mmCIF file of C-alpha atoms in Angstrom:
data_model
loop_
_atom_site.group_PDB
_atom_site.id
_atom_site.type_symbol
_atom_site.label_atom_id
_atom_site.label_comp_id
_atom_site.label_asym_id
_atom_site.label_seq_id
_atom_site.Cartn_x
_atom_site.Cartn_y
_atom_site.Cartn_z
ATOM 1 C CA UNK A 62 0.000 0.000 0.000
ATOM 2 C CA UNK A 63 1.619 3.209 -1.159
ATOM 3 C CA UNK A 64 0.110 6.510 -0.062
ATOM 4 C CA UNK A 65 1.196 9.509 -2.070
ATOM 5 C CA UNK A 66 1.889 12.912 -0.593
ATOM 6 C CA UNK A 67 -1.057 15.090 0.289
ATOM 7 C CA UNK A 68 0.636 18.490 0.141
ATOM 8 C CA UNK A 69 -1.101 21.582 1.425
ATOM 9 C CA UNK A 70 0.687 24.640 0.024
ATOM 10 C CA UNK A 71 0.009 27.014 2.933
ATOM 11 C CA UNK A 72 1.372 30.129 1.322
ATOM 12 C CA UNK A 73 1.394 31.730 4.753
ATOM 13 C CA UNK A 74 3.650 28.928 5.971
ATOM 14 C CA UNK A 75 6.552 30.223 3.900
ATOM 15 C CA UNK A 76 8.104 32.145 6.732
ATOM 16 C CA UNK A 77 10.581 34.859 5.843
ATOM 17 C CA UNK A 78 12.919 34.742 8.803
ATOM 18 C CA UNK A 79 16.666 34.932 8.361
ATOM 19 C CA UNK A 80 18.947 34.096 5.486
ATOM 20 C CA UNK A 81 20.303 30.572 5.747
ATOM 21 C CA UNK A 82 23.996 30.208 6.256
ATOM 22 C CA UNK A 83 26.125 28.814 3.464
ATOM 23 C CA UNK A 84 28.362 25.894 4.373
ATOM 24 C CA UNK A 85 31.509 26.314 2.341
ATOM 25 C CA UNK A 86 34.521 25.684 4.526
ATOM 26 C CA UNK A 87 37.409 25.745 2.103
ATOM 27 C CA UNK A 88 40.468 26.866 3.999
ATOM 28 C CA UNK A 89 38.616 27.562 7.244
ATOM 29 C CA UNK A 90 39.518 26.521 10.755
ATOM 30 C CA UNK A 91 36.816 24.455 12.470
ATOM 31 C CA UNK A 92 36.627 24.338 16.245
ATOM 32 C CA UNK A 93 33.725 22.276 17.574
ATOM 33 C CA UNK A 94 33.512 24.530 20.603
ATOM 34 C CA UNK A 95 33.661 27.727 18.537
ATOM 35 C CA UNK A 96 31.888 27.030 15.243
ATOM 36 C CA UNK A 97 32.087 30.671 14.218
ATOM 37 C CA UNK A 98 35.834 30.990 14.766
ATOM 38 C CA UNK A 99 37.705 32.998 12.144
ATOM 39 C CA UNK A 100 39.847 31.151 9.590
ATOM 40 C CA UNK A 101 43.485 30.695 10.520
ATOM 41 C CA UNK A 102 46.117 29.922 7.906
ATOM 42 C CA UNK A 103 48.359 28.551 10.679
ATOM 43 C CA UNK A 104 45.840 25.884 11.675
ATOM 44 C CA UNK A 105 45.134 22.843 9.465
ATOM 45 C CA UNK A 106 41.682 22.715 7.917
ATOM 46 C CA UNK A 107 39.305 20.762 10.147
ATOM 47 C CA UNK A 108 41.506 20.987 13.227
ATOM 48 C CA UNK A 109 39.743 20.456 16.577
ATOM 49 C CA UNK A 110 41.782 20.893 19.724
ATOM 50 C CA UNK A 111 42.097 17.676 21.714
ATOM 51 C CA UNK A 112 40.653 15.444 18.997
ATOM 52 C CA UNK A 113 42.068 13.244 16.250
ATOM 53 C CA UNK A 114 40.692 13.532 12.737
ATOM 54 C CA UNK A 115 40.216 10.372 10.691
ATOM 55 C CA UNK A 116 39.278 9.550 7.138
ATOM 56 C CA UNK A 117 36.610 7.059 8.223
ATOM 57 C CA UNK A 118 33.688 7.120 10.602
ATOM 58 C CA UNK A 119 34.754 6.621 14.245
ATOM 59 C CA UNK A 120 31.646 4.893 15.568
ATOM 60 C CA UNK A 121 31.118 3.887 19.187
ATOM 61 C CA UNK A 122 28.218 2.219 20.953
ATOM 62 C CA UNK A 123 26.981 3.518 24.300
ATOM 63 C CA UNK A 124 25.536 0.708 26.412
ATOM 64 C CA UNK A 125 23.749 0.635 29.761
ATOM 65 C CA UNK A 126 22.135 -1.925 32.051
ATOM 66 C CA UNK A 127 19.460 -0.106 34.108
ATOM 67 C CA UNK A 128 19.336 -2.805 36.796
ATOM 68 C CA UNK A 129 23.029 -2.739 37.690
ATOM 69 C CA UNK A 130 23.727 0.768 36.431
ATOM 70 C CA UNK A 131 26.773 -0.454 34.525
ATOM 71 C CA UNK A 132 27.618 1.711 31.520
ATOM 72 C CA UNK A 133 30.067 0.841 28.771
ATOM 73 C CA UNK A 134 31.392 2.442 25.571
ATOM 74 C CA UNK A 135 32.260 -0.012 22.792
ATOM 75 C CA UNK A 136 34.729 1.378 20.255
ATOM 76 C CA UNK A 137 33.702 -0.182 16.938
ATOM 77 C CA UNK A 138 37.037 0.678 15.311
ATOM 78 C CA UNK A 139 39.281 -1.027 17.877
ATOM 79 C CA UNK A 140 36.752 -3.393 19.421
ATOM 80 C CA UNK A 141 37.777 -2.216 22.900
ATOM 81 C CA UNK A 142 35.279 -1.633 25.691
ATOM 82 C CA UNK A 143 35.619 1.281 28.126
ATOM 83 C CA UNK A 144 33.823 1.861 31.425
ATOM 84 C CA UNK A 145 31.798 4.993 32.102
ATOM 85 C CA UNK A 146 29.959 6.329 35.132
ATOM 86 C CA UNK A 147 27.203 4.032 36.333
ATOM 87 C CA UNK A 148 23.579 5.146 35.962
ATOM 88 C CA UNK A 149 20.946 2.972 37.622
ATOM 89 C CA UNK A 150 17.295 2.797 36.651
ATOM 90 C CA UNK A 151 17.797 4.568 33.320
ATOM 91 C CA UNK A 152 14.585 4.534 31.309
ATOM 92 C CA UNK A 153 16.007 5.736 28.009
ATOM 93 C CA UNK A 154 19.297 6.565 26.359
ATOM 94 C CA UNK A 155 19.241 9.421 23.864
ATOM 95 C CA UNK A 156 21.925 10.401 21.361
ATOM 96 C CA UNK A 157 22.633 13.568 19.389
ATOM 97 C CA UNK A 158 25.554 12.237 17.346
ATOM 98 C CA UNK A 159 28.170 12.794 20.051
ATOM 99 C CA UNK A 160 26.548 13.017 23.479
ATOM 100 C CA UNK A 161 24.542 10.294 25.141
ATOM 101 C CA UNK A 162 21.763 11.266 27.540
ATOM 102 C CA UNK A 163 21.037 8.582 30.150
ATOM 103 C CA UNK A 164 17.640 9.500 31.527
ATOM 104 C CA UNK A 165 16.626 8.168 34.937
ATOM 105 C CA UNK A 166 13.834 9.305 37.281
ATOM 106 C CA UNK A 167 16.299 11.328 39.359
ATOM 107 C CA UNK A 168 18.018 13.144 36.504
ATOM 108 C CA UNK A 169 19.872 12.822 33.220
ATOM 109 C CA UNK A 170 23.554 11.922 32.989
ATOM 110 C CA UNK A 171 25.442 13.366 30.013
ATOM 111 C CA UNK A 172 28.162 11.170 28.523
ATOM 112 C CA UNK A 173 30.561 12.444 25.866
ATOM 113 C CA UNK A 174 31.148 9.473 23.578
ATOM 114 C CA UNK A 175 34.308 11.054 22.170
ATOM 115 C CA UNK A 176 33.193 10.278 18.605
ATOM 116 C CA UNK A 177 31.463 12.639 16.223
ATOM 117 C CA UNK A 178 31.308 13.948 12.688
ATOM 118 C CA UNK A 179 30.957 17.380 11.117
ATOM 119 C CA UNK A 180 29.057 17.445 7.838
ATOM 120 C CA UNK A 181 29.934 20.379 5.581
ATOM 121 C CA UNK A 182 27.699 19.233 2.748
ATOM 122 C CA UNK A 183 30.364 18.521 0.138
ATOM 123 C CA UNK A 184 32.635 16.702 2.601
ATOM 124 C CA UNK A 185 32.652 15.292 6.126
ATOM 125 C CA UNK A 186 35.124 15.420 9.017
ATOM 126 C CA UNK A 187 35.305 12.479 11.454
ATOM 127 C CA UNK A 188 36.756 12.946 14.936
ATOM 128 C CA UNK A 189 37.648 10.882 17.980
ATOM 129 C CA UNK A 190 38.674 11.869 21.497
ATOM 130 C CA UNK A 191 38.653 10.231 24.938
ATOM 131 C CA UNK A 192 35.261 9.351 26.381
ATOM 132 C CA UNK A 193 34.296 11.416 29.414
ATOM 133 C CA UNK A 194 31.435 11.912 31.819
ATOM 134 C CA UNK A 195 30.171 15.478 31.561
ATOM 135 C CA UNK A 196 27.712 15.637 34.457
ATOM 136 C CA UNK A 197 24.038 15.804 35.351
ATOM 137 C CA UNK A 198 21.107 17.713 33.871
ATOM 138 C CA UNK A 199 18.147 18.164 36.241
ATOM 139 C CA UNK A 200 15.706 16.468 33.880
ATOM 140 C CA UNK A 201 13.911 13.214 34.580
ATOM 141 C CA UNK A 202 13.163 10.151 32.522
ATOM 142 C CA UNK A 203 10.178 11.725 30.755
ATOM 143 C CA UNK A 204 12.082 14.752 29.412
ATOM 144 C CA UNK A 205 12.518 15.122 25.670
ATOM 145 C CA UNK A 206 16.055 16.099 24.710
ATOM 146 C CA UNK A 207 16.933 17.407 21.245
ATOM 147 C CA UNK A 208 20.155 19.038 19.998
ATOM 148 C CA UNK A 209 21.935 20.651 17.119
ATOM 149 C CA UNK A 210 25.542 21.860 17.017
ATOM 150 C CA UNK A 211 24.803 24.923 19.144
ATOM 151 C CA UNK A 212 22.024 24.161 21.600
ATOM 152 C CA UNK A 213 20.452 21.298 23.534
ATOM 153 C CA UNK A 214 16.744 21.757 24.271
ATOM 154 C CA UNK A 215 15.385 19.853 27.280
ATOM 155 C CA UNK A 216 11.576 19.841 27.506
ATOM 156 C CA UNK A 217 10.044 18.297 30.619
ATOM 157 C CA UNK A 218 6.678 16.598 31.001
ATOM 158 C CA UNK A 219 5.098 19.868 32.170
ATOM 159 C CA UNK A 220 5.994 21.715 28.962
ATOM 160 C CA UNK A 221 8.867 23.719 30.457
ATOM 161 C CA UNK A 222 11.929 23.910 28.195
ATOM 162 C CA UNK A 223 15.488 24.731 29.234
ATOM 163 C CA UNK A 224 18.191 25.443 26.647
ATOM 164 C CA UNK A 225 21.783 24.353 27.289
ATOM 165 C CA UNK A 226 24.852 25.608 25.468
ATOM 166 C CA UNK A 227 26.040 22.555 23.556
ATOM 167 C CA UNK A 228 29.401 24.140 22.772
ATOM 168 C CA UNK A 229 30.021 24.153 26.522
ATOM 169 C CA UNK A 230 29.206 20.438 26.651
ATOM 170 C CA UNK A 231 32.062 19.958 24.195
ATOM 171 C CA UNK A 232 34.300 21.608 26.796
ATOM 172 C CA UNK A 233 33.024 19.268 29.501
ATOM 173 C CA UNK A 234 30.697 21.765 31.194
ATOM 174 C CA UNK A 235 26.930 21.952 31.593
ATOM 175 C CA UNK A 236 25.803 25.558 31.196
ATOM 176 C CA UNK A 237 22.206 26.743 31.030
ATOM 177 C CA UNK A 238 21.545 29.213 28.249
ATOM 178 C CA UNK A 239 17.959 30.179 29.130
ATOM 179 C CA UNK A 240 14.534 28.891 30.056
ATOM 180 C CA UNK A 241 11.833 29.457 27.457
ATOM 181 C CA UNK A 242 8.811 31.484 28.417
ATOM 182 C CA UNK A 243 5.511 29.652 28.238
ATOM 183 C CA UNK A 244 4.907 25.949 27.835
ATOM 184 C CA UNK A 245 4.995 23.700 24.785
ATOM 185 C CA UNK A 246 3.692 20.261 23.923
ATOM 186 C CA UNK A 247 6.253 17.516 23.310
ATOM 187 C CA UNK A 248 9.804 18.028 22.116
ATOM 188 C CA UNK A 249 11.292 21.381 21.158
ATOM 189 C CA UNK A 250 13.462 20.750 18.098
ATOM 190 C CA UNK A 251 16.464 22.967 17.239
ATOM 191 C CA UNK A 252 16.660 23.507 13.488
ATOM 192 C CA UNK A 253 18.379 26.088 11.270
ATOM 193 C CA UNK A 254 19.213 28.463 14.136
ATOM 194 C CA UNK A 255 15.585 28.363 15.336
ATOM 195 C CA UNK A 256 13.365 26.168 17.504
ATOM 196 C CA UNK A 257 10.302 24.260 16.296
ATOM 197 C CA UNK A 258 7.627 23.713 18.925
ATOM 198 C CA UNK A 259 3.925 23.043 19.399
ATOM 199 C CA UNK A 260 1.783 25.480 21.391
ATOM 200 C CA UNK A 261 -1.791 24.994 22.555
ATOM 201 C CA UNK A 262 -4.197 27.511 21.068
ATOM 202 C CA UNK A 263 -7.936 27.361 21.547
ATOM 203 C CA UNK A 264 -7.920 23.619 22.117
ATOM 204 C CA UNK A 265 -5.695 22.875 19.113
ATOM 205 C CA UNK A 266 -1.975 22.242 18.893
ATOM 206 C CA UNK A 267 -0.291 24.706 16.564
ATOM 207 C CA UNK A 268 3.226 24.721 15.132
ATOM 208 C CA UNK A 269 5.295 27.763 16.098
ATOM 209 C CA UNK A 270 8.804 28.883 15.198
ATOM 210 C CA UNK A 271 10.957 30.471 17.894
ATOM 211 C CA UNK A 272 14.314 32.179 17.733
ATOM 212 C CA UNK A 273 17.134 31.034 20.017
ATOM 213 C CA UNK A 274 16.019 33.527 22.658
ATOM 214 C CA UNK A 275 12.682 31.738 22.754
ATOM 215 C CA UNK A 276 10.777 34.570 21.107
ATOM 216 C CA UNK A 277 8.062 33.562 18.670
ATOM 217 C CA UNK A 278 9.001 34.766 15.192
ATOM 218 C CA UNK A 279 6.247 33.076 13.213
ATOM 219 C CA UNK A 280 3.075 31.006 13.519
ATOM 220 C CA UNK A 281 2.382 29.172 10.253
ATOM 221 C CA UNK A 282 -1.252 28.464 11.270
ATOM 222 C CA UNK A 283 -0.534 24.758 10.884
ATOM 223 C CA UNK A 284 -2.123 22.414 13.405
ATOM 224 C CA UNK A 285 -1.035 18.939 14.453
ATOM 225 C CA UNK A 286 -3.366 16.692 16.384
ATOM 226 C CA UNK A 287 -1.634 14.688 19.156
ATOM 227 C CA UNK A 288 1.955 15.492 18.114
ATOM 228 C CA UNK A 289 4.407 12.722 18.884
ATOM 229 C CA UNK A 290 7.676 11.683 17.268
ATOM 230 C CA UNK A 291 10.217 13.750 15.368
ATOM 231 C CA UNK A 292 13.305 13.314 13.214
ATOM 232 C CA UNK A 293 15.784 15.617 11.508
ATOM 233 C CA UNK A 294 16.623 14.709 7.910
ATOM 234 C CA UNK A 295 18.544 16.405 5.114
ATOM 235 C CA UNK A 296 15.236 17.564 3.664
ATOM 236 C CA UNK A 297 13.903 19.043 6.890
ATOM 237 C CA UNK A 298 12.289 18.073 10.173
ATOM 238 C CA UNK A 299 9.570 15.448 10.354
ATOM 239 C CA UNK A 300 6.993 15.951 13.119
ATOM 240 C CA UNK A 301 4.526 13.139 13.744
ATOM 241 C CA UNK A 302 0.782 13.893 13.944
ATOM 242 C CA UNK A 303 -2.357 11.790 14.309
ATOM 243 C CA UNK A 304 -3.050 11.991 10.559
ATOM 244 C CA UNK A 305 0.558 11.519 9.388
ATOM 245 C CA UNK A 306 3.424 13.992 9.637
ATOM 246 C CA UNK A 307 4.508 17.539 8.956
ATOM 247 C CA UNK A 308 7.688 18.237 6.985
ATOM 248 C CA UNK A 309 9.227 21.554 8.021
ATOM 249 C CA UNK A 310 12.116 22.653 5.834
ATOM 250 C CA UNK A 311 14.332 25.626 5.269
ATOM 251 C CA UNK A 312 13.824 27.033 1.799
ATOM 252 C CA UNK A 313 15.300 30.176 0.339
ATOM 253 C CA UNK A 314 15.745 31.977 3.625
ATOM 254 C CA UNK A 315 12.320 30.906 4.911
ATOM 255 C CA UNK A 316 10.568 27.901 6.411
ATOM 256 C CA UNK A 317 7.944 25.959 4.477
ATOM 257 C CA UNK A 318 5.558 23.330 5.839
ATOM 258 C CA UNK A 319 4.053 20.344 4.044
ATOM 259 C CA UNK A 320 1.663 17.747 5.379
ATOM 260 C CA UNK A 321 2.360 14.100 4.523
ATOM 261 C CA UNK A 322 -0.898 12.314 5.257
ATOM 262 C CA UNK A 323 -1.436 8.611 5.859
ATOM 263 C CA UNK A 324 -4.274 8.943 3.366
ATOM 264 C CA UNK A 325 -6.699 7.121 5.600
ATOM 265 C CA UNK A 326 -7.609 6.897 9.257
ATOM 266 C CA UNK A 327 -4.964 5.058 11.277
ATOM 267 C CA UNK A 328 -5.840 3.745 14.763
ATOM 268 C CA UNK A 329 -3.904 5.397 17.581
ATOM 269 C CA UNK A 330 -2.042 2.196 18.461
ATOM 270 C CA UNK A 331 -0.791 1.900 14.859
ATOM 271 C CA UNK A 332 0.494 5.470 14.490
ATOM 272 C CA UNK A 333 4.154 6.174 13.817
ATOM 273 C CA UNK A 334 5.266 7.754 17.100
ATOM 274 C CA UNK A 335 9.003 6.975 17.272
ATOM 275 C CA UNK A 336 11.046 7.348 14.102
ATOM 276 C CA UNK A 337 14.207 5.332 13.442
ATOM 277 C CA UNK A 338 16.627 5.977 10.567
ATOM 278 C CA UNK A 339 20.250 6.327 9.604
ATOM 279 C CA UNK A 340 21.400 9.874 10.302
ATOM 280 C CA UNK A 341 21.562 11.678 6.979
ATOM 281 C CA UNK A 342 18.970 9.420 5.379
ATOM 282 C CA UNK A 343 15.561 10.580 4.160
ATOM 283 C CA UNK A 344 13.916 7.197 4.728
ATOM 284 C CA UNK A 345 12.299 6.864 8.155
ATOM 285 C CA UNK A 346 10.856 3.801 9.844
ATOM 286 C CA UNK A 347 8.478 3.273 12.750
ATOM 287 C CA UNK A 348 6.421 0.521 14.328
ATOM 288 C CA UNK A 349 2.848 0.261 13.030
ATOM 289 C CA UNK A 350 1.337 -1.589 15.951
ATOM 290 C CA UNK A 351 2.519 -5.071 16.856
ATOM 291 C CA UNK A 352 2.640 -6.764 13.457
ATOM 292 C CA UNK A 353 3.728 -4.208 10.867
ATOM 293 C CA UNK A 354 6.055 -1.264 10.270
ATOM 294 C CA UNK A 355 5.835 2.093 8.545
ATOM 295 C CA UNK A 356 8.314 3.392 5.998
ATOM 296 C CA UNK A 357 8.181 7.127 5.365
ATOM 297 C CA UNK A 358 9.964 8.291 2.213
ATOM 298 C CA UNK A 359 10.526 11.975 2.915
ATOM 299 C CA UNK A 360 11.736 12.721 -0.622
ATOM 300 C CA UNK A 361 8.626 11.208 -2.196
ATOM 301 C CA UNK A 362 6.293 12.315 0.570
ATOM 302 C CA UNK A 363 4.756 8.864 0.910
ATOM 303 C CA UNK A 364 3.991 6.288 3.594
ATOM 304 C CA UNK A 365 4.223 2.545 3.067
ATOM 305 C CA UNK A 366 2.966 -0.064 5.509
ATOM 306 C CA UNK A 367 4.879 -3.362 5.487
ATOM 307 C CA UNK A 368 3.231 -6.373 7.089
ATOM 308 C CA UNK A 369 5.917 -8.233 9.039
ATOM 309 C CA UNK A 370 4.394 -10.309 11.810
ATOM 310 C CA UNK A 371 5.307 -9.702 15.471
ATOM 311 C CA UNK A 372 7.982 -6.990 15.476
ATOM 312 C CA UNK A 373 10.439 -5.800 18.148
ATOM 313 C CA UNK A 374 12.517 -3.166 16.319
ATOM 314 C CA UNK A 375 12.953 -1.652 12.857
ATOM 315 C CA UNK A 376 15.426 0.512 10.967
ATOM 316 C CA UNK A 377 16.955 1.033 7.533
ATOM 317 C CA UNK A 378 19.926 2.749 5.944
ATOM 318 C CA UNK A 379 17.652 3.982 3.146
ATOM 319 C CA UNK A 380 18.845 4.620 -0.412
ATOM 320 C CA UNK A 381 18.078 1.146 -1.751
ATOM 321 C CA UNK A 382 19.107 -0.721 1.387
ATOM 322 C CA UNK A 383 16.836 -3.365 2.895
ATOM 323 C CA UNK A 384 14.286 -2.659 5.574
ATOM 324 C CA UNK A 385 15.681 -4.303 8.724
ATOM 325 C CA UNK A 386 13.136 -5.764 11.135
ATOM 326 C CA UNK A 387 13.977 -7.533 14.381
ATOM 327 C CA UNK A 388 11.048 -9.872 14.873
ATOM 328 C CA UNK A 389 9.797 -11.792 17.883
ATOM 329 C CA UNK A 390 11.549 -14.957 16.689
ATOM 330 C CA UNK A 391 14.865 -13.282 17.603
ATOM 331 C CA UNK A 392 15.990 -12.975 13.979
ATOM 332 C CA UNK A 393 16.636 -9.916 11.841
ATOM 333 C CA UNK A 394 14.554 -10.033 8.657
ATOM 334 C CA UNK A 395 15.363 -8.078 5.530
ATOM 335 C CA UNK A 396 12.514 -6.696 3.399
ATOM 336 C CA UNK A 397 12.509 -5.066 0.006
ATOM 337 C CA UNK A 398 11.073 -1.636 0.735
ATOM 338 C CA UNK A 399 9.585 -1.276 -2.749
ATOM 339 C CA UNK A 400 7.677 -4.560 -2.790
ATOM 340 C CA UNK A 401 7.308 -5.144 0.938
ATOM 341 C CA UNK A 402 8.498 -8.735 0.451
ATOM 342 C CA UNK A 403 10.907 -10.452 2.804
ATOM 343 C CA UNK A 404 14.141 -11.326 1.015
ATOM 344 C CA UNK A 405 16.476 -12.661 3.720
ATOM 345 C CA UNK A 406 16.748 -13.373 7.431
ATOM 346 C CA UNK A 407 19.437 -14.174 9.963
ATOM 347 C CA UNK A 408 19.498 -17.060 12.366
ATOM 348 C CA UNK A 409 17.950 -16.263 15.764
ATOM 349 C CA UNK A 410 20.256 -13.768 17.485
ATOM 350 C CA UNK A 411 18.524 -12.944 20.745
ATOM 351 C CA UNK A 412 18.969 -15.207 23.722
ATOM 352 C CA UNK A 413 15.701 -16.677 24.918
ATOM 353 C CA UNK A 414 14.192 -14.414 27.498
ATOM 354 C CA UNK A 415 13.332 -10.770 27.191
ATOM 355 C CA UNK A 416 12.257 -9.815 23.677
ATOM 356 C CA UNK A 417 9.168 -7.732 24.272
ATOM 357 C CA UNK A 418 8.772 -4.025 24.938
ATOM 358 C CA UNK A 419 6.703 -4.305 28.097
ATOM 359 C CA UNK A 420 9.002 -1.962 30.028
ATOM 360 C CA UNK A 421 10.095 0.239 27.109
ATOM 361 C CA UNK A 422 13.576 -1.287 26.900
ATOM 362 C CA UNK A 423 13.290 -3.652 23.937
ATOM 363 C CA UNK A 424 16.389 -4.337 21.808
ATOM 364 C CA UNK A 425 17.035 -1.898 18.980
ATOM 365 C CA UNK A 426 18.674 -1.768 15.557
ATOM 366 C CA UNK A 427 21.285 0.951 15.067
ATOM 367 C CA UNK A 428 22.331 1.624 11.454
ATOM 368 C CA UNK A 429 25.239 3.497 9.894
ATOM 369 C CA UNK A 430 26.595 3.692 6.348
ATOM 370 C CA UNK A 431 27.804 0.099 6.179
ATOM 371 C CA UNK A 432 26.693 -1.872 9.242
ATOM 372 C CA UNK A 433 23.767 -2.470 11.554
ATOM 373 C CA UNK A 434 24.005 -3.306 15.260
ATOM 374 C CA UNK A 435 21.583 -5.343 17.372
ATOM 375 C CA UNK A 436 21.847 -5.688 21.155
ATOM 376 C CA UNK A 437 21.156 -8.982 22.923
ATOM 377 C CA UNK A 438 20.722 -8.052 26.602
ATOM 378 C CA UNK A 439 20.250 -11.557 27.995
ATOM 379 C CA UNK A 440 23.168 -12.930 26.001
ATOM 380 C CA UNK A 441 25.398 -9.957 26.896
ATOM 381 C CA UNK A 442 26.259 -9.488 23.228
ATOM 382 C CA UNK A 443 26.085 -6.993 20.394
ATOM 383 C CA UNK A 444 25.900 -8.253 16.809
ATOM 384 C CA UNK A 445 27.320 -6.350 13.843
ATOM 385 C CA UNK A 446 25.437 -7.078 10.607
ATOM 386 C CA UNK A 447 26.560 -6.341 7.053
ATOM 387 C CA UNK A 448 23.177 -5.454 5.587
ATOM 388 C CA UNK A 449 24.652 -5.169 2.083
ATOM 389 C CA UNK A 450 25.819 -8.789 2.160
ATOM 390 C CA UNK A 451 22.707 -10.807 2.859
ATOM 391 C CA UNK A 452 22.601 -9.799 6.547
ATOM 392 C CA UNK A 453 25.916 -11.504 7.190
ATOM 393 C CA UNK A 454 27.015 -11.437 10.831
ATOM 394 C CA UNK A 455 30.307 -9.584 10.468
ATOM 395 C CA UNK A 456 31.275 -9.516 14.146
ATOM 396 C CA UNK A 457 29.845 -10.202 17.578
ATOM 397 C CA UNK A 458 31.014 -8.529 20.768
ATOM 398 C CA UNK A 459 30.933 -10.306 24.121
ATOM 399 C CA UNK A 460 30.308 -7.942 27.028
ATOM 400 C CA UNK A 461 30.484 -8.042 30.821
ATOM 401 C CA UNK A 462 27.150 -6.201 31.147
ATOM 402 C CA UNK A 463 23.655 -6.586 29.799
ATOM 403 C CA UNK A 464 23.366 -4.018 26.971
ATOM 404 C CA UNK A 465 19.708 -3.216 27.608
ATOM 405 C CA UNK A 466 20.022 0.353 26.303
ATOM 406 C CA UNK A 467 22.124 1.039 23.200
ATOM 407 C CA UNK A 468 22.800 3.981 20.890
ATOM 408 C CA UNK A 469 25.473 4.640 18.275
ATOM 409 C CA UNK A 470 27.672 7.747 18.298
ATOM 410 C CA UNK A 471 30.002 9.154 15.669
ATOM 411 C CA UNK A 472 27.580 9.165 12.730
#
């Protein structure tokens, strides 16, 4: 079932705000802590103090066992495992490309993975540095944390949002930038030097655009019923709604909004509410209830529902790669996204035991440009899968902890 884009032009949604920055960096000096630093002919292009630059991605996996609190960082280049500060009772582990956010009821621990990339459009810089524990943010397990290169927005369950200076995180310090006035529904998403948020207005939830001071600069008069789920792609920000999603994108110095509708009524329990994708990809995935998954092609503006049977996790690298589905049989199944047909599967990977999502900590699939990673908590393993080679198990990593929570950094 392919549902084509239902685009509403919303001429008023083309918001003339500020000119978008160009991203040419020929001959410039880049400092992750000072992204606006002036060029220096004495400093090599791409230099970052305290970090090593590499030609290839420097991926690392952040792993945590909520019961014991044990936290580990698995370097996927060297295969070595490093200890990090313990965090017990973590409910979720977020990732913004470099920093992991271990969210527990008593607060959120920030862990610098020491691996990140800087995308300049026509080329990419990859960096590695020692892993370090940054400290605690006073935000509980229900907070929604979103970042870009300059700011980290932490929205709590009461709609209060605090902005943190992400460049200070890169220096190992947690510094509050400001607290936004008013309250907002769900996550506040930094994008193109602005903030995208949902405000309640007359019983409806309306998209608003804020500047980095938290001042409202535009209201596109676009509503979103029961907003939940978001993802940043190269084509803009996807925001999940009851009837599908909004695509908010920067265009010619303004923001434009398009609605990508499911095309039919979708029951609440089958909505796409948590998007999974490879960073940089425009193909998003999400669970569609218990027995199917959604694929959202942002470029085409279309949804596709793939019937899979009982599903635990889903992801894809996009761009012609298979749809990867971890099913209740413990195997990873590969599906052709175009036809929705299963083409390949692995042997069962998960150790018998915990495979469901009853407590919100089901295994996940993390995907980068060449590999996928699946965590087996009960077996104390992580599997590396070559999804371009028939889902071949390229490596497996034995661990001394249960990797219940897992995210990938350095992408």
